[in-house]
Amino acid sequence: MKEIPASQAYHLLEPGPIVLVTTSHKGTPNVMTMGFHMMIQHAPPLIGCVVGPWDYSQRALKETGECVIAIPTIDLAEIVVDIGNCSGDSVDKFQRFGLKTRPAKEVKAPLLANCLANIECRVANSSLVDTYNLFILEAKRIWIDEARTERRMLHHRGDGSFMVDGALLDLSDRMTKWRQLP
């Protein structure tokens, strides 16, 4: 085996699909690309998300305590990367990238109609933000576009390359310990 630097762990343990995070601060919506997130628990559904001070959205998330996590599919790959390469402090990303929005039910941040799914979230714990830029979010509502035919998601490898979801391997019949979960 060949040793690689420990700093490259994210190449092997990517946290899940690339997502878009919308916020609304003082009536102005914004969207950012996020790659560092993880499920923390089932109930209540908690999601850990890294949104650092380098992200224009961090201030909005800190001050409003709410956001939407939108899950794009591979047909939006180039837009997802381009959103991550500009800042909402100088660009209206919704206009620039032709993003269609819908109002959310529980939060002021908009849903992204271009995406497969949207998760309305509220900050459940921000005690790790100053140290690790880690927000703990609680999912409040989930919206999915069941008519959408493209469902393959992007997984960032940390170096500008992405993996794309492939075939589904269904082993649910073997997951006997977890059947009681909703």
PDB file of C-alpha atoms in Angstrom:
ATOM      1  CA  MET A   1       0.000   0.000   0.000  1.00  0.00           C
ATOM      2  CA  LYS A   2       1.067   3.553  -0.690  1.00  0.00           C
ATOM      3  CA  GLU A   3       0.767   6.150   2.066  1.00  0.00           C
ATOM      4  CA  ILE A   4      -0.886   9.463   1.226  1.00  0.00           C
ATOM      5  CA  PRO A   5      -1.119  12.590   3.416  1.00  0.00           C
ATOM      6  CA  ALA A   6      -3.757  12.468   6.165  1.00  0.00           C
ATOM      7  CA  SER A   7      -5.032  15.809   4.868  1.00  0.00           C
ATOM      8  CA  GLN A   8      -6.390  13.881   1.888  1.00  0.00           C
ATOM      9  CA  ALA A   9      -8.906  11.877   3.974  1.00  0.00           C
ATOM     10  CA  TYR A  10     -11.773  13.804   2.371  1.00  0.00           C
ATOM     11  CA  HIS A  11     -10.886  12.175  -0.957  1.00  0.00           C
ATOM     12  CA  LEU A  12     -11.865   8.821   0.541  1.00  0.00           C
ATOM     13  CA  LEU A  13     -14.578   9.738   3.024  1.00  0.00           C
ATOM     14  CA  GLU A  14     -16.629  12.261   1.138  1.00  0.00           C
ATOM     15  CA  PRO A  15     -19.656  13.220   3.231  1.00  0.00           C
ATOM     16  CA  GLY A  16     -22.445  12.664   0.730  1.00  0.00           C
ATOM     17  CA  PRO A  17     -23.827  14.434  -2.288  1.00  0.00           C
ATOM     18  CA  ILE A  18     -22.926  18.004  -3.069  1.00  0.00           C
ATOM     19  CA  VAL A  19     -25.799  20.216  -1.976  1.00  0.00           C
ATOM     20  CA  LEU A  20     -26.904  23.795  -2.398  1.00  0.00           C
ATOM     21  CA  VAL A  21     -27.776  25.798   0.704  1.00  0.00           C
ATOM     22  CA  THR A  22     -30.153  28.734   0.490  1.00  0.00           C
ATOM     23  CA  THR A  23     -30.478  31.441   3.118  1.00  0.00           C
ATOM     24  CA  SER A  24     -32.354  34.708   3.349  1.00  0.00           C
ATOM     25  CA  HIS A  25     -30.857  37.587   5.270  1.00  0.00           C
ATOM     26  CA  LYS A  26     -32.643  40.919   5.631  1.00  0.00           C
ATOM     27  CA  GLY A  27     -34.915  39.965   2.750  1.00  0.00           C
ATOM     28  CA  THR A  28     -32.093  39.021   0.384  1.00  0.00           C
ATOM     29  CA  PRO A  29     -31.799  35.368  -0.625  1.00  0.00           C
ATOM     30  CA  ASN A  30     -28.476  33.668  -1.320  1.00  0.00           C
ATOM     31  CA  VAL A  31     -27.315  30.226  -2.368  1.00  0.00           C
ATOM     32  CA  MET A  32     -23.992  28.460  -1.816  1.00  0.00           C
ATOM     33  CA  THR A  33     -22.507  25.106  -2.766  1.00  0.00           C
ATOM     34  CA  MET A  34     -21.629  22.841   0.172  1.00  0.00           C
ATOM     35  CA  GLY A  35     -19.702  19.592   0.243  1.00  0.00           C
ATOM     36  CA  PHE A  36     -19.060  19.060   3.949  1.00  0.00           C
ATOM     37  CA  HIS A  37     -22.159  17.740   5.687  1.00  0.00           C
ATOM     38  CA  MET A  38     -23.299  14.596   7.459  1.00  0.00           C
ATOM     39  CA  MET A  39     -26.345  12.985   8.996  1.00  0.00           C
ATOM     40  CA  ILE A  40     -25.972  12.933  12.769  1.00  0.00           C
ATOM     41  CA  GLN A  41     -29.107  11.125  13.902  1.00  0.00           C
ATOM     42  CA  HIS A  42     -32.510   9.881  12.752  1.00  0.00           C
ATOM     43  CA  ALA A  43     -34.911  11.439  15.237  1.00  0.00           C
ATOM     44  CA  PRO A  44     -35.012  14.277  15.511  1.00  0.00           C
ATOM     45  CA  PRO A  45     -33.317  14.384  12.105  1.00  0.00           C
ATOM     46  CA  LEU A  46     -30.045  16.256  12.677  1.00  0.00           C
ATOM     47  CA  ILE A  47     -27.578  17.262   9.973  1.00  0.00           C
ATOM     48  CA  GLY A  48     -24.080  18.603  10.586  1.00  0.00           C
ATOM     49  CA  CYS A  49     -22.957  21.256   8.070  1.00  0.00           C
ATOM     50  CA  VAL A  50     -19.720  23.174   7.719  1.00  0.00           C
ATOM     51  CA  VAL A  51     -20.354  26.767   6.669  1.00  0.00           C
ATOM     52  CA  GLY A  52     -17.270  28.847   7.319  1.00  0.00           C
ATOM     53  CA  PRO A  53     -16.559  32.569   7.535  1.00  0.00           C
ATOM     54  CA  TRP A  54     -15.266  32.360   3.959  1.00  0.00           C
ATOM     55  CA  ASP A  55     -18.886  31.645   2.952  1.00  0.00           C
ATOM     56  CA  TYR A  56     -21.080  34.713   2.571  1.00  0.00           C
ATOM     57  CA  SER A  57     -23.962  32.567   3.846  1.00  0.00           C
ATOM     58  CA  GLN A  58     -22.444  32.020   7.289  1.00  0.00           C
ATOM     59  CA  ARG A  59     -23.623  35.386   8.590  1.00  0.00           C
ATOM     60  CA  ALA A  60     -27.167  34.744   7.374  1.00  0.00           C
ATOM     61  CA  LEU A  61     -27.221  31.298   8.965  1.00  0.00           C
ATOM     62  CA  LYS A  62     -25.874  32.643  12.258  1.00  0.00           C
ATOM     63  CA  GLU A  63     -28.352  35.528  12.399  1.00  0.00           C
ATOM     64  CA  THR A  64     -31.502  33.813  11.101  1.00  0.00           C
ATOM     65  CA  GLY A  65     -30.915  30.272  12.346  1.00  0.00           C
ATOM     66  CA  GLU A  66     -32.489  28.756   9.248  1.00  0.00           C
ATOM     67  CA  CYS A  67     -31.743  27.551   5.745  1.00  0.00           C
ATOM     68  CA  VAL A  68     -32.773  25.126   3.026  1.00  0.00           C
ATOM     69  CA  ILE A  69     -30.550  22.282   1.874  1.00  0.00           C
ATOM     70  CA  ALA A  70     -31.347  21.572  -1.785  1.00  0.00           C
ATOM     71  CA  ILE A  71     -30.151  18.397  -3.492  1.00  0.00           C
ATOM     72  CA  PRO A  72     -29.163  18.941  -7.122  1.00  0.00           C
ATOM     73  CA  THR A  73     -28.669  16.207  -9.708  1.00  0.00           C
ATOM     74  CA  ILE A  74     -25.981  15.795 -12.346  1.00  0.00           C
ATOM     75  CA  ASP A  75     -27.841  17.884 -14.921  1.00  0.00           C
ATOM     76  CA  LEU A  76     -26.942  20.871 -12.703  1.00  0.00           C
ATOM     77  CA  ALA A  77     -23.278  19.887 -12.209  1.00  0.00           C
ATOM     78  CA  GLU A  78     -21.694  22.867 -13.956  1.00  0.00           C
ATOM     79  CA  ILE A  79     -24.086  25.323 -12.285  1.00  0.00           C
ATOM     80  CA  VAL A  80     -23.348  23.774  -8.872  1.00  0.00           C
ATOM     81  CA  VAL A  81     -19.602  24.290  -9.392  1.00  0.00           C
ATOM     82  CA  ASP A  82     -20.113  27.825 -10.743  1.00  0.00           C
ATOM     83  CA  ILE A  83     -22.296  28.770  -7.744  1.00  0.00           C
ATOM     84  CA  GLY A  84     -19.416  27.694  -5.516  1.00  0.00           C
ATOM     85  CA  ASN A  85     -16.980  29.871  -7.450  1.00  0.00           C
ATOM     86  CA  CYS A  86     -18.670  33.217  -6.808  1.00  0.00           C
ATOM     87  CA  SER A  87     -19.963  35.067  -3.773  1.00  0.00           C
ATOM     88  CA  GLY A  88     -23.435  36.305  -2.967  1.00  0.00           C
ATOM     89  CA  ASP A  89     -21.957  39.558  -1.690  1.00  0.00           C
ATOM     90  CA  SER A  90     -21.404  40.620  -5.304  1.00  0.00           C
ATOM     91  CA  VAL A  91     -23.574  38.296  -7.445  1.00  0.00           C
ATOM     92  CA  ASP A  92     -27.296  37.528  -7.567  1.00  0.00           C
ATOM     93  CA  LYS A  93     -26.759  33.811  -8.116  1.00  0.00           C
ATOM     94  CA  PHE A  94     -30.459  33.106  -8.658  1.00  0.00           C
ATOM     95  CA  GLN A  95     -30.524  35.460 -11.636  1.00  0.00           C
ATOM     96  CA  ARG A  96     -27.076  34.545 -12.979  1.00  0.00           C
ATOM     97  CA  PHE A  97     -27.745  30.795 -12.965  1.00  0.00           C
ATOM     98  CA  GLY A  98     -31.463  30.804 -13.755  1.00  0.00           C
ATOM     99  CA  LEU A  99     -32.454  29.204 -10.455  1.00  0.00           C
ATOM    100  CA  LYS A 100     -36.183  28.903  -9.919  1.00  0.00           C
ATOM    101  CA  THR A 101     -37.408  29.331  -6.364  1.00  0.00           C
ATOM    102  CA  ARG A 102     -40.513  28.482  -4.402  1.00  0.00           C
ATOM    103  CA  PRO A 103     -41.417  29.709  -0.936  1.00  0.00           C
ATOM    104  CA  ALA A 104     -40.705  27.356   1.930  1.00  0.00           C
ATOM    105  CA  LYS A 105     -43.314  26.666   4.628  1.00  0.00           C
ATOM    106  CA  GLU A 106     -41.207  26.947   7.825  1.00  0.00           C
ATOM    107  CA  VAL A 107     -38.246  29.144   6.864  1.00  0.00           C
ATOM    108  CA  LYS A 108     -37.668  32.327   4.891  1.00  0.00           C
ATOM    109  CA  ALA A 109     -34.924  30.801   2.736  1.00  0.00           C
ATOM    110  CA  PRO A 110     -36.303  29.715  -0.644  1.00  0.00           C
ATOM    111  CA  LEU A 111     -36.690  26.191  -1.993  1.00  0.00           C
ATOM    112  CA  LEU A 112     -34.895  25.501  -5.288  1.00  0.00           C
ATOM    113  CA  ALA A 113     -37.382  24.148  -7.836  1.00  0.00           C
ATOM    114  CA  ASN A 114     -34.466  23.096 -10.089  1.00  0.00           C
ATOM    115  CA  CYS A 115     -33.401  20.471  -7.536  1.00  0.00           C
ATOM    116  CA  LEU A 116     -34.570  16.940  -6.804  1.00  0.00           C
ATOM    117  CA  ALA A 117     -35.280  17.658  -3.140  1.00  0.00           C
ATOM    118  CA  ASN A 118     -35.254  20.444  -0.561  1.00  0.00           C
ATOM    119  CA  ILE A 119     -34.908  20.171   3.213  1.00  0.00           C
ATOM    120  CA  GLU A 120     -36.098  23.071   5.340  1.00  0.00           C
ATOM    121  CA  CYS A 121     -33.820  23.369   8.373  1.00  0.00           C
ATOM    122  CA  ARG A 122     -33.425  25.293  11.597  1.00  0.00           C
ATOM    123  CA  VAL A 123     -30.200  25.563  13.572  1.00  0.00           C
ATOM    124  CA  ALA A 124     -30.464  23.165  16.520  1.00  0.00           C
ATOM    125  CA  ASN A 125     -27.000  23.852  17.927  1.00  0.00           C
ATOM    126  CA  SER A 126     -24.348  26.401  17.032  1.00  0.00           C
ATOM    127  CA  SER A 127     -21.879  25.723  19.854  1.00  0.00           C
ATOM    128  CA  LEU A 128     -19.290  24.297  17.431  1.00  0.00           C
ATOM    129  CA  VAL A 129     -19.444  27.128  14.884  1.00  0.00           C
ATOM    130  CA  ASP A 130     -16.699  29.303  16.388  1.00  0.00           C
ATOM    131  CA  THR A 131     -14.308  26.354  16.729  1.00  0.00           C
ATOM    132  CA  TYR A 132     -15.140  24.163  13.719  1.00  0.00           C
ATOM    133  CA  ASN A 133     -17.611  26.157  11.562  1.00  0.00           C
ATOM    134  CA  LEU A 134     -20.021  23.286  12.270  1.00  0.00           C
ATOM    135  CA  PHE A 135     -23.745  23.980  12.457  1.00  0.00           C
ATOM    136  CA  ILE A 136     -26.104  21.282  13.703  1.00  0.00           C
ATOM    137  CA  LEU A 137     -29.343  21.643  11.752  1.00  0.00           C
ATOM    138  CA  GLU A 138     -32.689  19.996  12.378  1.00  0.00           C
ATOM    139  CA  ALA A 139     -34.681  19.017   9.292  1.00  0.00           C
ATOM    140  CA  LYS A 140     -38.212  20.378   9.628  1.00  0.00           C
ATOM    141  CA  ARG A 141     -39.785  19.664   6.234  1.00  0.00           C
ATOM    142  CA  ILE A 142     -38.659  17.772   3.142  1.00  0.00           C
ATOM    143  CA  TRP A 143     -39.910  18.353  -0.390  1.00  0.00           C
ATOM    144  CA  ILE A 144     -39.127  16.006  -3.275  1.00  0.00           C
ATOM    145  CA  ASP A 145     -39.936  16.348  -6.965  1.00  0.00           C
ATOM    146  CA  GLU A 146     -41.330  12.879  -7.671  1.00  0.00           C
ATOM    147  CA  ALA A 147     -41.811  13.702 -11.372  1.00  0.00           C
ATOM    148  CA  ARG A 148     -38.103  14.405 -11.850  1.00  0.00           C
ATOM    149  CA  THR A 149     -36.505  11.697 -13.983  1.00  0.00           C
ATOM    150  CA  GLU A 150     -32.868  12.621 -13.289  1.00  0.00           C
ATOM    151  CA  ARG A 151     -31.993  11.440  -9.787  1.00  0.00           C
ATOM    152  CA  ARG A 152     -28.240  10.861  -9.933  1.00  0.00           C
ATOM    153  CA  MET A 153     -26.371  13.043  -7.452  1.00  0.00           C
ATOM    154  CA  LEU A 154     -22.817  14.413  -7.445  1.00  0.00           C
ATOM    155  CA  HIS A 155     -20.189  13.452  -4.892  1.00  0.00           C
ATOM    156  CA  HIS A 156     -17.161  15.749  -4.675  1.00  0.00           C
ATOM    157  CA  ARG A 157     -13.753  14.090  -4.479  1.00  0.00           C
ATOM    158  CA  GLY A 158     -12.044  17.229  -3.186  1.00  0.00           C
ATOM    159  CA  ASP A 159      -9.905  17.972  -6.221  1.00  0.00           C
ATOM    160  CA  GLY A 160     -12.451  19.277  -8.729  1.00  0.00           C
ATOM    161  CA  SER A 161     -13.537  15.797  -9.759  1.00  0.00           C
ATOM    162  CA  PHE A 162     -16.843  14.177  -8.896  1.00  0.00           C
ATOM    163  CA  MET A 163     -18.349  10.744  -8.624  1.00  0.00           C
ATOM    164  CA  VAL A 164     -21.877  10.233  -9.873  1.00  0.00           C
ATOM    165  CA  ASP A 165     -24.434   7.946  -8.246  1.00  0.00           C
ATOM    166  CA  GLY A 166     -24.703   4.645 -10.043  1.00  0.00           C
ATOM    167  CA  ALA A 167     -26.858   1.580  -9.689  1.00  0.00           C
ATOM    168  CA  LEU A 168     -28.887   1.077  -6.543  1.00  0.00           C
ATOM    169  CA  LEU A 169     -27.928  -1.849  -4.320  1.00  0.00           C
ATOM    170  CA  ASP A 170     -30.955  -2.702  -2.178  1.00  0.00           C
ATOM    171  CA  LEU A 171     -30.064  -4.680   0.949  1.00  0.00           C
ATOM    172  CA  SER A 172     -33.044  -3.469   2.975  1.00  0.00           C
ATOM    173  CA  ASP A 173     -34.165  -7.031   3.684  1.00  0.00           C
ATOM    174  CA  ARG A 174     -30.924  -7.528   5.646  1.00  0.00           C
ATOM    175  CA  MET A 175     -31.338  -4.327   7.712  1.00  0.00           C
ATOM    176  CA  THR A 176     -33.411  -5.985  10.425  1.00  0.00           C
ATOM    177  CA  LYS A 177     -32.021  -3.861  13.265  1.00  0.00           C
ATOM    178  CA  TRP A 178     -33.202  -0.620  11.606  1.00  0.00           C
ATOM    179  CA  ARG A 179     -36.729  -1.586  10.512  1.00  0.00           C
ATOM    180  CA  GLN A 180     -38.335   0.151  13.492  1.00  0.00           C
ATOM    181  CA  LEU A 181     -37.062   3.584  12.374  1.00  0.00           C
ATOM    182  CA  PRO A 182     -39.501   5.846  10.527  1.00  0.00           C
TER     183      PRO A 182
END
